[in-house]
Short mmCIF file of C-alpha atoms and ligand atoms in Angstrom, two decimals:
data_model
loop_
_atom_site.label_atom_id
_atom_site.label_comp_id
_atom_site.label_asym_id
_atom_site.label_seq_id
_atom_site.Cartn_x
_atom_site.Cartn_y
_atom_site.Cartn_z
CA MET B 23 112.73 107.85 87.39
CA ALA B 24 112.05 110.85 89.55
CA PHE B 25 108.81 112.77 89.33
CA GLU B 26 109.10 116.10 87.55
CA LEU B 27 107.37 119.45 87.61
CA PRO B 28 105.50 119.71 84.30
CA PRO B 29 105.84 123.02 82.47
CA LEU B 30 102.85 125.33 82.51
CA PRO B 31 100.80 125.03 79.29
CA PHE B 32 100.86 128.87 79.04
CA ASN B 33 103.15 131.78 79.94
CA THR B 34 103.13 132.93 83.54
CA ASN B 35 101.52 136.23 82.45
CA ALA B 36 98.91 134.57 80.20
CA LEU B 37 96.11 134.59 82.81
CA ALA B 38 96.74 138.06 84.25
CA ALA B 39 93.84 139.63 82.33
CA ASN B 40 91.58 136.83 83.57
CA GLY B 41 92.27 137.28 87.30
CA MET B 42 95.40 135.17 87.96
CA CYS B 43 98.54 137.30 87.99
CA GLN B 44 102.08 136.38 87.01
CA GLU B 45 103.32 136.38 90.62
CA THR B 46 100.57 133.95 91.66
CA LEU B 47 101.54 131.53 88.87
CA GLU B 48 105.29 131.88 89.50
CA LEU B 49 104.85 131.10 93.20
CA HIS B 50 102.11 128.54 92.83
CA HIS B 51 103.80 126.55 90.05
CA GLY B 52 107.47 127.28 90.65
CA LYS B 53 107.46 127.13 94.46
CA HIS B 54 104.39 125.31 95.81
CA HIS B 55 104.01 122.63 93.15
CA GLN B 56 107.79 122.20 92.93
CA ALA B 57 107.95 121.66 96.69
CA TYR B 58 105.39 118.81 96.47
CA VAL B 59 107.44 117.18 93.69
CA THR B 60 110.70 117.53 95.61
CA ALA B 61 109.15 116.15 98.82
CA LEU B 62 107.55 113.21 96.97
CA ASN B 63 110.86 112.31 95.30
CA GLY B 64 112.54 112.39 98.71
CA PHE B 65 110.01 109.90 100.11
CA VAL B 66 110.28 107.60 97.09
CA GLU B 67 114.06 107.60 97.33
CA LYS B 68 113.86 106.27 100.91
CA ASP B 69 111.03 103.73 100.40
CA ALA B 70 111.62 100.76 98.10
CA SER B 71 107.92 99.90 98.13
CA LEU B 72 107.17 103.14 96.29
CA GLN B 73 109.93 102.85 93.69
CA GLY B 74 108.82 102.15 90.11
CA LYS B 75 105.21 103.04 90.97
CA SER B 76 103.25 105.53 88.91
CA LEU B 77 101.82 108.66 90.55
CA ASP B 78 98.30 107.20 90.34
CA GLU B 79 99.51 104.02 92.04
CA ILE B 80 101.17 105.93 94.86
CA VAL B 81 98.06 108.07 95.42
CA THR B 82 95.83 105.01 95.48
CA LEU B 83 98.22 102.94 97.64
CA THR B 84 98.62 105.61 100.30
CA ALA B 85 95.00 106.84 100.33
CA GLN B 86 93.95 104.47 103.09
CA THR B 87 96.63 105.68 105.48
CA PRO B 88 97.05 109.34 104.55
CA GLY B 89 100.31 110.88 105.67
CA PRO B 90 103.13 112.90 104.14
CA VAL B 91 103.57 110.62 101.12
CA PHE B 92 99.86 110.76 100.29
CA ASN B 93 99.73 114.54 100.84
CA ASN B 94 102.60 115.29 98.48
CA ALA B 95 101.65 112.67 95.83
CA GLY B 96 98.06 113.91 95.93
CA GLN B 97 99.11 117.51 95.58
CA HIS B 98 101.39 116.64 92.64
CA TRP B 99 98.48 114.82 90.96
CA ASN B 100 96.06 117.68 91.73
CA HIS B 101 98.32 120.42 90.35
CA ILE B 102 99.17 118.52 87.14
CA LEU B 103 95.41 118.54 86.55
CA PHE B 104 94.96 122.12 87.74
CA TRP B 105 97.38 123.72 85.21
CA GLN B 106 95.62 121.85 82.39
CA ASN B 107 92.23 123.07 83.39
CA LEU B 108 93.12 126.77 83.34
CA SER B 109 93.07 128.69 80.06
CA PRO B 110 93.61 132.25 78.84
CA THR B 111 90.43 131.71 76.82
CA GLY B 112 88.57 129.91 79.61
CA GLY B 113 84.99 130.23 80.74
CA LYS B 114 83.26 129.14 77.51
CA ILE B 115 81.33 125.90 77.89
CA PRO B 116 81.16 123.85 74.68
CA GLY B 117 77.69 122.70 73.63
CA ALA B 118 78.31 119.01 74.20
CA LEU B 119 79.48 119.66 77.78
CA GLU B 120 76.62 122.05 78.42
CA ALA B 121 74.11 119.40 77.33
CA LYS B 122 75.63 116.89 79.78
CA ILE B 123 75.67 119.48 82.58
CA THR B 124 72.04 120.31 81.92
CA GLU B 125 71.05 116.64 81.87
CA ASP B 126 72.88 115.66 85.07
CA LEU B 127 73.07 118.85 87.13
CA GLY B 128 70.05 120.87 86.02
CA GLY B 129 71.77 123.50 83.91
CA VAL B 130 74.86 125.69 83.84
CA GLU B 131 73.65 128.02 86.61
CA ALA B 132 72.81 125.10 88.88
CA PHE B 133 76.26 123.63 88.15
CA LYS B 134 77.99 126.91 89.01
CA THR B 135 75.96 127.29 92.17
CA ALA B 136 76.84 123.79 93.29
CA PHE B 137 80.52 124.23 92.43
CA LYS B 138 80.71 127.56 94.30
CA ALA B 139 79.06 125.95 97.33
CA ALA B 140 81.57 123.08 97.31
CA ALA B 141 84.56 125.41 96.88
CA THR B 142 83.50 127.92 99.50
CA THR B 143 82.34 125.40 102.15
CA GLN B 144 85.54 123.36 101.97
CA PHE B 145 86.79 124.49 105.38
CA GLY B 146 90.48 125.36 105.24
CA SER B 147 92.59 123.96 102.42
CA GLY B 148 91.34 121.64 99.72
CA TRP B 149 89.81 121.28 96.29
CA ALA B 150 86.47 121.44 94.51
CA TRP B 151 85.79 119.03 91.63
CA LEU B 152 83.56 118.29 88.70
CA VAL B 153 83.67 114.54 88.20
CA LEU B 154 82.15 111.92 86.01
CA GLY B 155 80.86 109.45 88.58
CA LYS B 156 80.97 105.69 88.21
CA ASP B 157 77.22 105.86 87.44
CA GLY B 158 78.06 107.87 84.29
CA LYS B 159 76.60 111.08 85.72
CA LEU B 160 78.38 114.35 86.46
CA ALA B 161 78.75 115.32 90.10
CA VAL B 162 80.27 118.21 92.07
CA THR B 163 82.34 117.24 95.06
CA LYS B 164 85.11 118.53 97.36
CA THR B 165 88.09 117.09 99.22
CA PRO B 166 90.35 118.41 102.00
CA ASN B 167 94.07 119.16 101.72
CA GLY B 168 95.82 116.93 99.13
CA SER B 169 93.05 114.40 98.57
CA ASN B 170 91.19 114.00 95.29
CA PRO B 171 88.53 111.87 93.54
CA LEU B 172 91.17 109.30 92.54
CA ALA B 173 91.82 108.69 96.22
CA THR B 174 88.17 108.72 97.26
CA GLY B 175 87.03 106.66 94.30
CA GLU B 176 84.44 109.27 93.36
CA GLY B 177 85.10 109.07 89.63
CA LYS B 178 87.06 110.65 86.82
CA VAL B 179 88.02 114.30 87.27
CA LEU B 180 86.93 116.77 84.57
CA LEU B 181 87.76 119.94 86.50
CA GLY B 182 89.50 120.64 89.77
CA LEU B 183 89.88 123.97 91.54
CA ASP B 184 92.57 124.59 94.12
CA VAL B 185 91.07 126.47 97.08
CA TRP B 186 94.23 126.61 99.18
CA GLU B 187 94.88 130.25 100.06
CA HIS B 188 98.12 130.24 98.05
CA SER B 189 96.03 129.93 94.88
CA TYR B 190 94.05 133.15 95.36
CA TYR B 191 95.48 135.37 98.07
CA LEU B 192 97.51 137.70 95.83
CA ASP B 193 94.63 138.22 93.39
CA PHE B 194 91.57 138.10 95.65
CA ARG B 195 92.94 138.40 99.21
CA ASN B 196 90.45 136.65 101.53
CA ARG B 197 87.62 136.67 98.97
CA ARG B 198 87.50 132.98 98.05
CA PRO B 199 83.94 133.26 96.60
CA ASP B 200 85.16 135.90 94.10
CA TYR B 201 88.10 133.69 93.12
CA VAL B 202 85.71 130.76 92.50
CA THR B 203 83.29 132.85 90.45
CA ASN B 204 86.18 134.28 88.40
CA TYR B 205 87.49 130.75 87.78
CA LEU B 206 84.14 129.47 86.56
CA ASP B 207 83.51 132.49 84.33
CA LYS B 208 86.99 133.36 83.00
CA LEU B 209 89.61 130.68 83.67
CA ALA B 210 88.06 127.19 83.62
CA ASN B 211 89.14 125.22 80.58
CA TYR B 212 85.86 123.57 79.69
CA GLU B 213 87.39 122.30 76.44
CA PHE B 214 89.72 120.18 78.60
CA ALA B 215 86.75 119.00 80.66
CA LEU B 216 84.91 117.97 77.50
CA ALA B 217 87.96 116.14 76.15
CA GLU B 218 88.25 114.19 79.43
CA LEU B 219 84.51 113.43 79.31
CA SER B 220 84.73 112.25 75.69
CA ALA B 221 87.73 110.03 76.48
CA ALA B 222 85.94 108.37 79.40
MN1 MN3 H 13 98.08 124.75 95.11
#
């Protein structure tokens, strides 16, 4: 069973008023994410040891020797998460999540400061994450390129922000910090993060 590009959970113009335009979503989902899926399927087709494995299994299996299979599997995994954690009504932190953020990270402002620092200091391409660590506490982290907290064993992902240039260049040009701030204030689906936290 080949891997498939999941549909976006909103229309491609649904985030335009919140700082992510239709063209960004069409290219990012329809071209970039699709390319990772196509490449991954090509590798699986040629490698019997990968056939029948779940995406999580492939990411975990290839994490120790990162190469093209890991990069494309990781990016497929990351983008599946990414679309779910964007919302046209994003930016509002539910009370139960805010309480956990305050307890573990020192408050919403401290969380946003830490997340912005992770996202803007990730040199080159990569991702910033809010994870529930194995110690049961929230943590902010970052990974390069196609890696993620599943690969690094850093815990369960609640939010992940793509900081590859293709995710923000049409909307924010070179201003990655503005893209990150906009994401935290207007796009981040904190309801999704809370649902993931509650299911953990
Ligand atoms: Mn991307």
